[in-house]
Short mmCIF file of C-alpha atoms in Angstrom, two decimals:
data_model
loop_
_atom_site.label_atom_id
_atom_site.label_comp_id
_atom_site.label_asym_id
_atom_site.label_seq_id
_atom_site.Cartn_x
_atom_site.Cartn_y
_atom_site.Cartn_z
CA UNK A 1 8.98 -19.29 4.12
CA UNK A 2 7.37 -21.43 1.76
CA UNK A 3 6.21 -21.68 -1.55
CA UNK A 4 3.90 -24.14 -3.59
CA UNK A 5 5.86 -26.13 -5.93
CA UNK A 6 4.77 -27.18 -9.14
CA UNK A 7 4.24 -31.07 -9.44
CA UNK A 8 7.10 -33.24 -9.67
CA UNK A 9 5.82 -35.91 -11.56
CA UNK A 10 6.82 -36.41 -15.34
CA UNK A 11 3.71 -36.56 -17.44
CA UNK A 12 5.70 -38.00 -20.15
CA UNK A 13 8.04 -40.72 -21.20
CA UNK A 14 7.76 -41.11 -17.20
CA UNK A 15 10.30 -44.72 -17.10
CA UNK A 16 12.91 -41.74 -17.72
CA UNK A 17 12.22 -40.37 -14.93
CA UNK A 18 14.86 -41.58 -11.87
CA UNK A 19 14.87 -40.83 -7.93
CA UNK A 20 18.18 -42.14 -7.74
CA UNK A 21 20.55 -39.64 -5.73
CA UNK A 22 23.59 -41.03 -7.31
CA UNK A 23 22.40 -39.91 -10.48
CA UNK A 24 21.21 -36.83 -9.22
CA UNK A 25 24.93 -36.22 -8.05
CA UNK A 26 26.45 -37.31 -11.15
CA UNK A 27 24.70 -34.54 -13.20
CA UNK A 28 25.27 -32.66 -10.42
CA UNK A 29 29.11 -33.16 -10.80
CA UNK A 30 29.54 -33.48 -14.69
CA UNK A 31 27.89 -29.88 -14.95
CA UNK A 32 28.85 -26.10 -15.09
CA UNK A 33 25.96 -24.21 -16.30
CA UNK A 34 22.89 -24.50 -14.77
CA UNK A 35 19.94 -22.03 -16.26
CA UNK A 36 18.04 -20.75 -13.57
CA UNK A 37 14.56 -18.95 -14.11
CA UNK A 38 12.71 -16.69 -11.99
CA UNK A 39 9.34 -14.68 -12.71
CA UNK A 40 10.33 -11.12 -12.66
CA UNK A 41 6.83 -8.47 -13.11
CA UNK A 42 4.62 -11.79 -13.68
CA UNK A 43 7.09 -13.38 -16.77
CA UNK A 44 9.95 -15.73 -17.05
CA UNK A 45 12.77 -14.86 -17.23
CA UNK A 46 15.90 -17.89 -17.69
CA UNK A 47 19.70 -17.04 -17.63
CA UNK A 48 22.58 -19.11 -17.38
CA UNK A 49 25.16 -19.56 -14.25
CA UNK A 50 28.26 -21.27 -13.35
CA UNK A 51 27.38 -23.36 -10.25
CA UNK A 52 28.81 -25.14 -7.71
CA UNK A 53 27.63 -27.93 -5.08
CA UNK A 54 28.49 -28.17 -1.51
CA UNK A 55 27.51 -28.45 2.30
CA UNK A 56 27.72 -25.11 3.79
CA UNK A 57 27.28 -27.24 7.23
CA UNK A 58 24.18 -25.26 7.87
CA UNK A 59 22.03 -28.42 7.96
CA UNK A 60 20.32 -27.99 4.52
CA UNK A 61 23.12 -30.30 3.40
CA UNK A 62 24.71 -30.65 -0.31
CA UNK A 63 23.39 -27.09 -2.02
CA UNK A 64 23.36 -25.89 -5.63
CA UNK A 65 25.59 -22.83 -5.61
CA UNK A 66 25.05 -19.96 -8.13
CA UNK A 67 27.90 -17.30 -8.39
CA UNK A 68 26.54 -13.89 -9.05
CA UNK A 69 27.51 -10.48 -8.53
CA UNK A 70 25.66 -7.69 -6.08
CA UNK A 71 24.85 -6.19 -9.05
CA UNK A 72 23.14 -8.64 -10.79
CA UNK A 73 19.49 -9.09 -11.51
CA UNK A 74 18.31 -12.39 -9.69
CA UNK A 75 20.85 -11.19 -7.10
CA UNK A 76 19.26 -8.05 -6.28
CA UNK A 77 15.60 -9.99 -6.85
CA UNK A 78 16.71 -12.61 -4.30
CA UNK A 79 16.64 -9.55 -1.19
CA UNK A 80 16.31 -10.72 2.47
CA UNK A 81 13.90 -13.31 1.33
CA UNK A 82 15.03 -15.00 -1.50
CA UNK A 83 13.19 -15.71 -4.68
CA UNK A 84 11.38 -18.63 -5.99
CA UNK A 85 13.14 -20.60 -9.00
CA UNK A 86 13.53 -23.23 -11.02
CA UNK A 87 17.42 -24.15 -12.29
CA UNK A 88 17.82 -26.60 -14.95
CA UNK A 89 21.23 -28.97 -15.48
CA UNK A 90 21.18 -30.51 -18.83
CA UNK A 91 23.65 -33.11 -20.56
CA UNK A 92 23.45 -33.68 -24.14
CA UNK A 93 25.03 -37.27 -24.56
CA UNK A 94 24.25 -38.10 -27.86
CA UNK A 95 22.47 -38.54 -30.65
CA UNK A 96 20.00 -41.54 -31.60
CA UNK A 97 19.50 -42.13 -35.49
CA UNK A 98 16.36 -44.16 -36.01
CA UNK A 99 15.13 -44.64 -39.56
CA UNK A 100 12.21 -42.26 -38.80
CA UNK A 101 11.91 -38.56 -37.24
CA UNK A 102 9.48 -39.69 -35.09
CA UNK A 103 11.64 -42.63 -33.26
CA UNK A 104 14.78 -40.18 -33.41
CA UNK A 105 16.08 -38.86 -30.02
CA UNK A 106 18.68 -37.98 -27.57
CA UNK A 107 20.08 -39.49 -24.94
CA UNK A 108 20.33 -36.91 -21.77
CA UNK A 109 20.85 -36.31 -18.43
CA UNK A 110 18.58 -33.61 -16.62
CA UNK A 111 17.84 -32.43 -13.11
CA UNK A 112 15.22 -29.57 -12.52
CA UNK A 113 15.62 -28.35 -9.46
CA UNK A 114 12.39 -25.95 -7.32
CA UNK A 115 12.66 -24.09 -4.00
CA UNK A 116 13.62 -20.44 -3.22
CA UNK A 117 17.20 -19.28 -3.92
CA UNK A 118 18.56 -17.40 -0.68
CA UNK A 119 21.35 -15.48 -0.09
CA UNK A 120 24.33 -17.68 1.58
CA UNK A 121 25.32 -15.69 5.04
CA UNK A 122 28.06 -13.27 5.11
CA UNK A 123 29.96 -15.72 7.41
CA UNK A 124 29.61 -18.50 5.00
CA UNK A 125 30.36 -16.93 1.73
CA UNK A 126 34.14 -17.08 1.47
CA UNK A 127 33.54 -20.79 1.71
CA UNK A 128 30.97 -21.26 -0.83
CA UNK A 129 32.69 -19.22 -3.59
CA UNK A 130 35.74 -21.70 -3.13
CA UNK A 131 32.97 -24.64 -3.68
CA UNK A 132 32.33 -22.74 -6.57
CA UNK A 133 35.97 -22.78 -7.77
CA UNK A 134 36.81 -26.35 -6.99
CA UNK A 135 33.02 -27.30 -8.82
CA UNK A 136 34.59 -25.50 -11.73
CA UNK A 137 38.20 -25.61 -12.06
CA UNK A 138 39.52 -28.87 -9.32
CA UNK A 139 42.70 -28.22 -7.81
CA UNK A 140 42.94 -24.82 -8.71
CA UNK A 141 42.32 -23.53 -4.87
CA UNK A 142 46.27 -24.30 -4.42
CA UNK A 143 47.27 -21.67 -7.54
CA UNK A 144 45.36 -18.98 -6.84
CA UNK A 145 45.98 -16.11 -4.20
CA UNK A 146 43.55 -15.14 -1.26
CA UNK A 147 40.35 -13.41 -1.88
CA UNK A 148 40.05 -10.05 -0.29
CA UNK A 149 37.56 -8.14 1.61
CA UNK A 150 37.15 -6.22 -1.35
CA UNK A 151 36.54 -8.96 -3.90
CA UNK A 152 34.04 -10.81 -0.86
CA UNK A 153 32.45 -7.58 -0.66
CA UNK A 154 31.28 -7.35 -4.22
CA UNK A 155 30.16 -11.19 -4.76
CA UNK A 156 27.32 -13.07 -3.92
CA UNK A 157 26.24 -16.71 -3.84
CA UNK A 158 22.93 -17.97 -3.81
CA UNK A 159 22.09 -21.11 -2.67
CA UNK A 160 18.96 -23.74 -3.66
CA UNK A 161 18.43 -26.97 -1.55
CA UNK A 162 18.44 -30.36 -3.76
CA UNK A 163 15.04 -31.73 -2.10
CA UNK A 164 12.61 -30.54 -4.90
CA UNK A 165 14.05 -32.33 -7.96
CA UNK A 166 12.85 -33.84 -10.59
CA UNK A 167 15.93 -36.09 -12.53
CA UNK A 168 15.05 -37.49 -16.11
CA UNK A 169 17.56 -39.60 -18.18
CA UNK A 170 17.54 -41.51 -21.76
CA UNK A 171 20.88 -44.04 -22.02
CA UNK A 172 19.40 -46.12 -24.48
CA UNK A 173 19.73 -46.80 -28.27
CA UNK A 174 17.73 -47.01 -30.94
CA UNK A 175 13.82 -47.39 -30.21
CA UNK A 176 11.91 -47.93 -33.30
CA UNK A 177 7.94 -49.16 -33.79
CA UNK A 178 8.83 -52.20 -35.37
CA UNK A 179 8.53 -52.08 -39.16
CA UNK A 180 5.69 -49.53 -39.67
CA UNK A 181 8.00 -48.61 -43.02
CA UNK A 182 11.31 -47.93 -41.87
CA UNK A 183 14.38 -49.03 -44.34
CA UNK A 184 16.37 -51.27 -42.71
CA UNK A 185 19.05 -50.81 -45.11
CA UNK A 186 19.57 -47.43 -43.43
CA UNK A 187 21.87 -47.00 -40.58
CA UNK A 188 20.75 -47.01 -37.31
CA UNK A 189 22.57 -45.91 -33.84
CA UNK A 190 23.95 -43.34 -31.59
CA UNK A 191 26.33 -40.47 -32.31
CA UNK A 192 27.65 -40.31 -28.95
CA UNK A 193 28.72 -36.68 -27.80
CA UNK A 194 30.26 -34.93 -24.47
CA UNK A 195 32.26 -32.04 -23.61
CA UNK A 196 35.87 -32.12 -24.67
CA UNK A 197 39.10 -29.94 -23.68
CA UNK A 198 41.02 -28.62 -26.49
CA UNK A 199 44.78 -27.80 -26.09
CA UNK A 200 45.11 -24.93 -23.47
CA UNK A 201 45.86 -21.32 -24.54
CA UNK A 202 49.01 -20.27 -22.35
CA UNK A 203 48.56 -16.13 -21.41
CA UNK A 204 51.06 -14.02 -22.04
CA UNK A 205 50.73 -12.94 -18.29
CA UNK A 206 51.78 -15.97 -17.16
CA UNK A 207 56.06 -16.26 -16.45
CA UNK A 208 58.25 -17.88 -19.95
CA UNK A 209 58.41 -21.56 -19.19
CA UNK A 210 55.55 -22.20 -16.84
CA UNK A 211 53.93 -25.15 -18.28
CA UNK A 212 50.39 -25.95 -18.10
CA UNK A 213 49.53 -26.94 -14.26
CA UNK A 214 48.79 -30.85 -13.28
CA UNK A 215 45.49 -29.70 -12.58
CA UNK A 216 44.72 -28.17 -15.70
CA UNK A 217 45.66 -31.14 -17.57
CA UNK A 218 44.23 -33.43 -15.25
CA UNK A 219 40.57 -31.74 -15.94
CA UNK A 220 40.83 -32.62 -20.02
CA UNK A 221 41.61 -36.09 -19.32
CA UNK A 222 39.17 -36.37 -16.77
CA UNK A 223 36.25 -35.22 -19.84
CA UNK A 224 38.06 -37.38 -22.09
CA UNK A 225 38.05 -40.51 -19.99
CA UNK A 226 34.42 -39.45 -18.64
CA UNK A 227 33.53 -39.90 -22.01
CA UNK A 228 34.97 -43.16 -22.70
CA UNK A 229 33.37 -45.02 -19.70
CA UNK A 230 30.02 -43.66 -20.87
CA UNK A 231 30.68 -44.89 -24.09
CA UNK A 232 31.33 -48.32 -23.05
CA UNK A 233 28.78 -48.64 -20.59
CA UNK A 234 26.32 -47.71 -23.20
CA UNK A 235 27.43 -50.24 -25.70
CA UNK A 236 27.16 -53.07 -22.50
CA UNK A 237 23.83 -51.90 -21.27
CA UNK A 238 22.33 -52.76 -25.06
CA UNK A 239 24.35 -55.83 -25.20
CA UNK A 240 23.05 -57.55 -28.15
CA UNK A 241 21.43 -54.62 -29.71
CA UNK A 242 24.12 -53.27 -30.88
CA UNK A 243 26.48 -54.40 -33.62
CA UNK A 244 30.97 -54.11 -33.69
CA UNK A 245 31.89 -52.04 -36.61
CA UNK A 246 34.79 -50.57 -37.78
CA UNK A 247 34.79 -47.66 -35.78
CA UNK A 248 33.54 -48.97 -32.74
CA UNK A 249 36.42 -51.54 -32.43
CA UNK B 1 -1.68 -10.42 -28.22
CA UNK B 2 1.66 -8.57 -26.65
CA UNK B 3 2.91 -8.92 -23.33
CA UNK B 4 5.09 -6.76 -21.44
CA UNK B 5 8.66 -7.95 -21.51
CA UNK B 6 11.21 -7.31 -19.06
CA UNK B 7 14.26 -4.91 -20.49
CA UNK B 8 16.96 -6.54 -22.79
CA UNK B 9 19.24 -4.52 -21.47
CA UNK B 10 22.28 -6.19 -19.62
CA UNK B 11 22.39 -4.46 -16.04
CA UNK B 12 26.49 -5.92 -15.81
CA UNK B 13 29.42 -6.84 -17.88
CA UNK B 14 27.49 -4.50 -20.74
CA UNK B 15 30.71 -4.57 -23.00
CA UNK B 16 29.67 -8.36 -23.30
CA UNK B 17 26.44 -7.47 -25.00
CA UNK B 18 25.91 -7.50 -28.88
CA UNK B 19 23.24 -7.01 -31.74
CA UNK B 20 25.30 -8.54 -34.48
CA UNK B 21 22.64 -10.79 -35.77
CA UNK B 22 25.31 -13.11 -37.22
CA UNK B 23 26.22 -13.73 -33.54
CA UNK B 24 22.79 -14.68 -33.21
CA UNK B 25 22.77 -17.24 -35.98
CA UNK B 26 25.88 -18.56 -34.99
CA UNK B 27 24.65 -19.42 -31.83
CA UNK B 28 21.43 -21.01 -32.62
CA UNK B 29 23.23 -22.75 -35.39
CA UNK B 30 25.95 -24.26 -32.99
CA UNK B 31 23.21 -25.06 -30.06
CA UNK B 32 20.89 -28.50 -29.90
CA UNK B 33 18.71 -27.75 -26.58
CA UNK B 34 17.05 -24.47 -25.97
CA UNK B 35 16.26 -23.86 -21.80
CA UNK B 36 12.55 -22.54 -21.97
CA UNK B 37 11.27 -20.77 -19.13
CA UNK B 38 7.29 -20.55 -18.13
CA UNK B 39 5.10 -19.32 -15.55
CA UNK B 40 3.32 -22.00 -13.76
CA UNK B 41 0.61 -20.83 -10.65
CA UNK B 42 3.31 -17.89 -10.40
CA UNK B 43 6.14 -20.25 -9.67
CA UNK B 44 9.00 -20.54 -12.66
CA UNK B 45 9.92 -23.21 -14.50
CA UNK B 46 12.88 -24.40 -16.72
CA UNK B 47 12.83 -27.60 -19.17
CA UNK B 48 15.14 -28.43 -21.79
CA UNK B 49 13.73 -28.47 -25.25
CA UNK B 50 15.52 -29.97 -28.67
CA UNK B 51 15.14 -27.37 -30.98
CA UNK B 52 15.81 -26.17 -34.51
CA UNK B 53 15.58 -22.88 -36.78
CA UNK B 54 13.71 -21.60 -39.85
CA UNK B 55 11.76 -19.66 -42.07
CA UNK B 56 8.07 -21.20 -42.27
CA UNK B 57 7.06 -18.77 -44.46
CA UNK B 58 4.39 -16.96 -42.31
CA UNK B 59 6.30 -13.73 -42.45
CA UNK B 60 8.06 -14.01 -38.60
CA UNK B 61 11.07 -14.93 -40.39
CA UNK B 62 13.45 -17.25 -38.68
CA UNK B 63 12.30 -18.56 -35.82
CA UNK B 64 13.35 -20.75 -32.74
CA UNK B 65 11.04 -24.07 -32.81
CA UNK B 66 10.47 -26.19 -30.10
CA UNK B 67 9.63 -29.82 -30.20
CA UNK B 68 7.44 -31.28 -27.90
CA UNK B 69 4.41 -33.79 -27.68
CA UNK B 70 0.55 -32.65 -27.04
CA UNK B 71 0.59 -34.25 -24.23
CA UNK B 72 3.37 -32.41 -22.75
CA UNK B 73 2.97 -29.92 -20.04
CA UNK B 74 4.68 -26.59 -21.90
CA UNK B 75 2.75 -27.36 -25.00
CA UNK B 76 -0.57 -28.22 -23.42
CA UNK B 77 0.06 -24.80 -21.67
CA UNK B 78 0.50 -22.69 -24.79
CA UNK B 79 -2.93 -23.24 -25.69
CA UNK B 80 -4.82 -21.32 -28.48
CA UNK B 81 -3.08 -18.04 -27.61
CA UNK B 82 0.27 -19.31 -26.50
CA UNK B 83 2.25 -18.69 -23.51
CA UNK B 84 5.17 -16.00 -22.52
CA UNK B 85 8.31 -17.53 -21.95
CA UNK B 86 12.07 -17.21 -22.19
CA UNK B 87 14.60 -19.39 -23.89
CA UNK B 88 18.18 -19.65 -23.28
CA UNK B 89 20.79 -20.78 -25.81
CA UNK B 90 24.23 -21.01 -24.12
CA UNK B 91 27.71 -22.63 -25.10
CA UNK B 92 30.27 -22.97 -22.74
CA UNK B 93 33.61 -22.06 -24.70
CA UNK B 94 36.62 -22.22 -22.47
CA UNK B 95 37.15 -22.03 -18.93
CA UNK B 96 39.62 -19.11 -18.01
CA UNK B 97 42.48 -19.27 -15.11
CA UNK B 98 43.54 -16.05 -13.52
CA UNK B 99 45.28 -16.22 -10.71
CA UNK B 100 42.47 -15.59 -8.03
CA UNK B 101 39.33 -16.45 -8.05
CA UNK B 102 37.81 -13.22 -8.96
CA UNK B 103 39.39 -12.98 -12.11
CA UNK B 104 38.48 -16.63 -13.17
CA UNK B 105 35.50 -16.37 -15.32
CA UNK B 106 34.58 -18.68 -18.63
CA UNK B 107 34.51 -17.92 -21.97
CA UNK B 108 30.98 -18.28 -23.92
CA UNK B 109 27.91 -17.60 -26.11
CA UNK B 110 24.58 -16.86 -24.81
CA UNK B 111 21.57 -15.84 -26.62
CA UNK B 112 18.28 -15.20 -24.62
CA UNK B 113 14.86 -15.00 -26.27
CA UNK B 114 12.11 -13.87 -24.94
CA UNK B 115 8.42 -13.57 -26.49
CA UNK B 116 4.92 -15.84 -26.52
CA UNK B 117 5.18 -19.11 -27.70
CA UNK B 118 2.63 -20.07 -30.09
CA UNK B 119 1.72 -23.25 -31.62
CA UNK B 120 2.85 -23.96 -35.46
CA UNK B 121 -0.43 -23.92 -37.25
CA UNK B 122 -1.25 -27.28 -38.40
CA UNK B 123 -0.54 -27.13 -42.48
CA UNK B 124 3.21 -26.02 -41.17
CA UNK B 125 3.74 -28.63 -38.92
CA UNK B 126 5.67 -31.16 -40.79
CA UNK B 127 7.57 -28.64 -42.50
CA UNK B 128 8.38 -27.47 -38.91
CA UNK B 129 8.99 -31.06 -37.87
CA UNK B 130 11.78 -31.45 -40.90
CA UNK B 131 13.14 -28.23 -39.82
CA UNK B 132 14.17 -29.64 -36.44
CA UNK B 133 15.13 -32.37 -37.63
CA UNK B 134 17.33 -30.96 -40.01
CA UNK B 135 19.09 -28.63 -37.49
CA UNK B 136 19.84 -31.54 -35.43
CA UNK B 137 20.78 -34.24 -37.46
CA UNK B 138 21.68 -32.11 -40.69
CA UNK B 139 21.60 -35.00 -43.78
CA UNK B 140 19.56 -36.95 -42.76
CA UNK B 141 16.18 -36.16 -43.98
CA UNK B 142 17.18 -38.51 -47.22
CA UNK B 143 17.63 -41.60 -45.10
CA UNK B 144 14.38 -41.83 -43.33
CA UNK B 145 10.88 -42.40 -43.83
CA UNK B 146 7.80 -40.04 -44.39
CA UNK B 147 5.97 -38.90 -41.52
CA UNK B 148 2.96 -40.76 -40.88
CA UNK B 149 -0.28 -38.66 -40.52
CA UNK B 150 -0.90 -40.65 -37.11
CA UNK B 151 2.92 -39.63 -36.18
CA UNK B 152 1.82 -36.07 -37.60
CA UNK B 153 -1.05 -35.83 -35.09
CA UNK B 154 0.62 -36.79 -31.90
CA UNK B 155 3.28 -34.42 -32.47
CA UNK B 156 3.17 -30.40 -31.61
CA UNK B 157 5.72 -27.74 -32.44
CA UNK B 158 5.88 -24.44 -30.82
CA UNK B 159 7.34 -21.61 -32.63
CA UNK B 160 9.21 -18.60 -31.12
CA UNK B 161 9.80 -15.10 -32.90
CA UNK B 162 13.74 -13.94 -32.50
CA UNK B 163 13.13 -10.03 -32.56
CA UNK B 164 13.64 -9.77 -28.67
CA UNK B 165 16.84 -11.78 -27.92
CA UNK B 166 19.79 -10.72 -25.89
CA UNK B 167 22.85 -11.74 -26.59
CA UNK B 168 25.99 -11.89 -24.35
CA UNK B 169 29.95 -13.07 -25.44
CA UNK B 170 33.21 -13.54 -23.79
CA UNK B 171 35.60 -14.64 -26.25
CA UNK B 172 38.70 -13.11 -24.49
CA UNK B 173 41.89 -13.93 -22.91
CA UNK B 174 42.85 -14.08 -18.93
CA UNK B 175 41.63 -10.40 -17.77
CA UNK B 176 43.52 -10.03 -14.18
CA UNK B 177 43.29 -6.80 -12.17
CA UNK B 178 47.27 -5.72 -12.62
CA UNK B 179 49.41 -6.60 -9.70
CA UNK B 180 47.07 -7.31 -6.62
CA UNK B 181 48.94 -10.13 -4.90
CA UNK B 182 48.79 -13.09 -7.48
CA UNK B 183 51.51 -15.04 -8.41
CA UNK B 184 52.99 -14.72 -11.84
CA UNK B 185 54.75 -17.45 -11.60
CA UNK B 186 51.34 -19.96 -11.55
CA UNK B 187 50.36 -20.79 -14.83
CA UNK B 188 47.03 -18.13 -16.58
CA UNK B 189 45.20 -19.29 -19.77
CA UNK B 190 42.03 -20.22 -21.05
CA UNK B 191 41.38 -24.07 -21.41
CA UNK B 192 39.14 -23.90 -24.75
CA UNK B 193 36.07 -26.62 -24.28
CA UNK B 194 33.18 -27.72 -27.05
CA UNK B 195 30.51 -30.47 -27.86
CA UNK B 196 32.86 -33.47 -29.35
CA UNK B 197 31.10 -36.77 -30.71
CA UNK B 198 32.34 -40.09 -30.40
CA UNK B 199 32.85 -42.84 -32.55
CA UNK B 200 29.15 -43.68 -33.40
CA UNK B 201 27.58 -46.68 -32.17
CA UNK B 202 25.63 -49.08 -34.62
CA UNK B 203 22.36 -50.68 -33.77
CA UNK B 204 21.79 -54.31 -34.32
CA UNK B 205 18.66 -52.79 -36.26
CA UNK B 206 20.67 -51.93 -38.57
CA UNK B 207 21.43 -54.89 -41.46
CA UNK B 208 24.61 -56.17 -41.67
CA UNK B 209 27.25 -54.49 -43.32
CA UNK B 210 25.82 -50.95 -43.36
CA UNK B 211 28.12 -48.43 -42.91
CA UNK B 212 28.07 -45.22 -40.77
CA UNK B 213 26.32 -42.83 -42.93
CA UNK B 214 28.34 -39.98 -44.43
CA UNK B 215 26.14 -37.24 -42.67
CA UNK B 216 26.28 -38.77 -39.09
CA UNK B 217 30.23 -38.52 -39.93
CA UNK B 218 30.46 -35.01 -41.15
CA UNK B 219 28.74 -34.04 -37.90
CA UNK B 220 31.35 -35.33 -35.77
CA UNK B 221 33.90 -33.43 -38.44
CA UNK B 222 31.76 -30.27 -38.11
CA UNK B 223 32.28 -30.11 -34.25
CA UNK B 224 35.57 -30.79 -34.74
CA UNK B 225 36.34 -28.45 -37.26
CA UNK B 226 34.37 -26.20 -35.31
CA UNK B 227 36.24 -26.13 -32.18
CA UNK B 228 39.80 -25.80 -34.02
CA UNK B 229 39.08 -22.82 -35.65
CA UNK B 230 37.43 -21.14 -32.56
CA UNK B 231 40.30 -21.78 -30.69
CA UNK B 232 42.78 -20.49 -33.72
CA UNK B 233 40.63 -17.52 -33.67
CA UNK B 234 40.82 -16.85 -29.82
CA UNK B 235 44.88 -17.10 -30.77
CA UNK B 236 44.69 -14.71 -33.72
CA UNK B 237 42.25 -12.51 -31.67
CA UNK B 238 44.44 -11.96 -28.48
CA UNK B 239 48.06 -11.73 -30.43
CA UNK B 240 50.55 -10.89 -28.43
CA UNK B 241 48.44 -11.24 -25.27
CA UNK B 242 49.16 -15.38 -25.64
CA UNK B 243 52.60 -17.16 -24.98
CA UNK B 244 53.04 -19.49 -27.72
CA UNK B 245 53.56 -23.19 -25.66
CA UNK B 246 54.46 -26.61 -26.13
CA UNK B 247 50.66 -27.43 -26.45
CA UNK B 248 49.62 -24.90 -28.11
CA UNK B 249 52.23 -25.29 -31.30
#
């Protein structure tokens, strides 16, 4: 079962482009959505999922794991077969401010991934919907009960191999045609920007004076931190071309 | 030129569905990159597009526009009579913890357009140009240059009609099926994320002494501001359904 694939080549701004797995992995990692599109009565049709990654050990190695329901529409499309799409993970990571439109940007991190979406085996889903959990929520596996038959029963995870991939990625600053009019009096740079934790909302479900878990706590910092270490290997990678101020200092 | 379009109707979770159209604006107004789907040789494909939103006066009201380049593959697609596709707009809110799996879920905001994406005609281009530019760097049209006619040329802009969107919200608390074998003594609760920026970082473009700009600062302020007052009204909204704790007072 095979399907043409559309080209993998960039056709444009093609030094973004990156065959790097570790990058690949990274975006992988630093995701939760992925929007997945499939051509349902000869259109496209895109809707987002929470994902996972993981090696179901059945030789196809590290997967892209979409939760879904047996109810659900690319669920029910993927049958005995599986369906042909295209899933999309995308990091806004800033902002760049030239002194033009044209030379404005963003700095991103994207993978689109190809192939057919198939059904993960009966016998392998209880596993995958955990990958799914510990994608999304780390260390939660040891809080939560069992799943039951029932629950099994009523979910489904597809699964999309990571060899078709195409991985783009702008971590630069500011790229201007030099002086066709720009003011240079005008400030110039990048408003970095990442996902952030707010303070957690405690439910009322929950027993009086359980405090928010390690793991919950852990997660913010993690995004916090993530976002540091971006931030400052950013500002090293352009070395001289960028400037200390105030608020970077 | 109409093309068939697959039902709007939300085949699960239907309580999640709405037609407020300020739920609509909200989320396009709060969103950067729009996930466009296409049909390519009958295969799907999803790339991430910097958008904005607005009125170019040709009697579509608002629309979704897409920037690209004419030499990029979606836009050289769209052609004379523009192409069918599907756009996603999705914010991931909050990540909730029941206490299984199957009750986990996220909280979010998801808006999916779908529709023929034509090309702006030429004498609203640059307006259409501003318009993105506007939406995603709001301010700053007064501290950079004119377009140039050559920039003008090389630069395309698809636009996108908003009259067959479907939009999907969960902006709840921990929903856990009473009493089947979790542990109410393991923390539940929702931990709230957005899009934060960081402190900006200043091109050695820019001359000495220039200050971050007060409209690259109220954006980071907006999200901010933003995120605090989602999260106060996710309090407010679930009442008594929330245990007030040490991080959340």
């Amino acid at each position: 079962m095979t399907d043409a694939s559309p080209s993998l080549t960039v056709r444009r701004k093609r030094d973004r482009q990156t065959d790097d797995p570790a990058v690949l992995d990274e975006i992988m990692a630093h995701g939760a959505i992925a929007h997945v599109a499939m051509v349902r009565d000869g259109l496209p049709i895109v809707l987002p999922y929470l994902y996972g990654v993981g090696d179901l050990g059945d030789g196809r190695g590290r997967q892209l794991l979409l939760h879904g329901s047996t109810g659900g529409g690319l669920f029910l499309d993927a049958g005995e077969d599986g369906v042909p799409v295209s899933a999309a993970i995308t990091h806004l990571d800033g902002l760049v401010y030239a002194r033009s439109l044209n030379d404005s940007s963003a700095n991103y991190r994207s993978a689109m991934i190809f192939g057919r979406a198939t059904l993960v085996p009966t016998e392998q889903r209880l596993e995958a919907l955990w990958m799914v959990g510990d994608h999304l929520m780390p260390g939660r596996r040891a809080g939560v009960r069992e799943i039951t038959a029932k629950e099994l029963a009523a979910t489904t995870v597809l699964r999309l191999p990571l060899d078709r991939v195409s991985v783009k990625v702008r971590f630069q600053g500011v790229g201007e045609a030099p002086d066709d009019g720009e003011d240079h009096g005008v400030w110039a740079g990048i408003l970095p920007l990442s996902m952030q934790a707010g303070a957690p909302i405690t439910g009322a479900v929950t027993d009086a004076g359980v405090p928010v878990p390690a793991d919950v706590t852990a997660l913010a910092g993690t995004l916090e931190a993530r976002a540091a270490e971006r931030r400052a290997a950013l500002v090293e990678r352009l070395g001289a071309a960028v400037r200390p101020t105030e608020s970077t200092n």
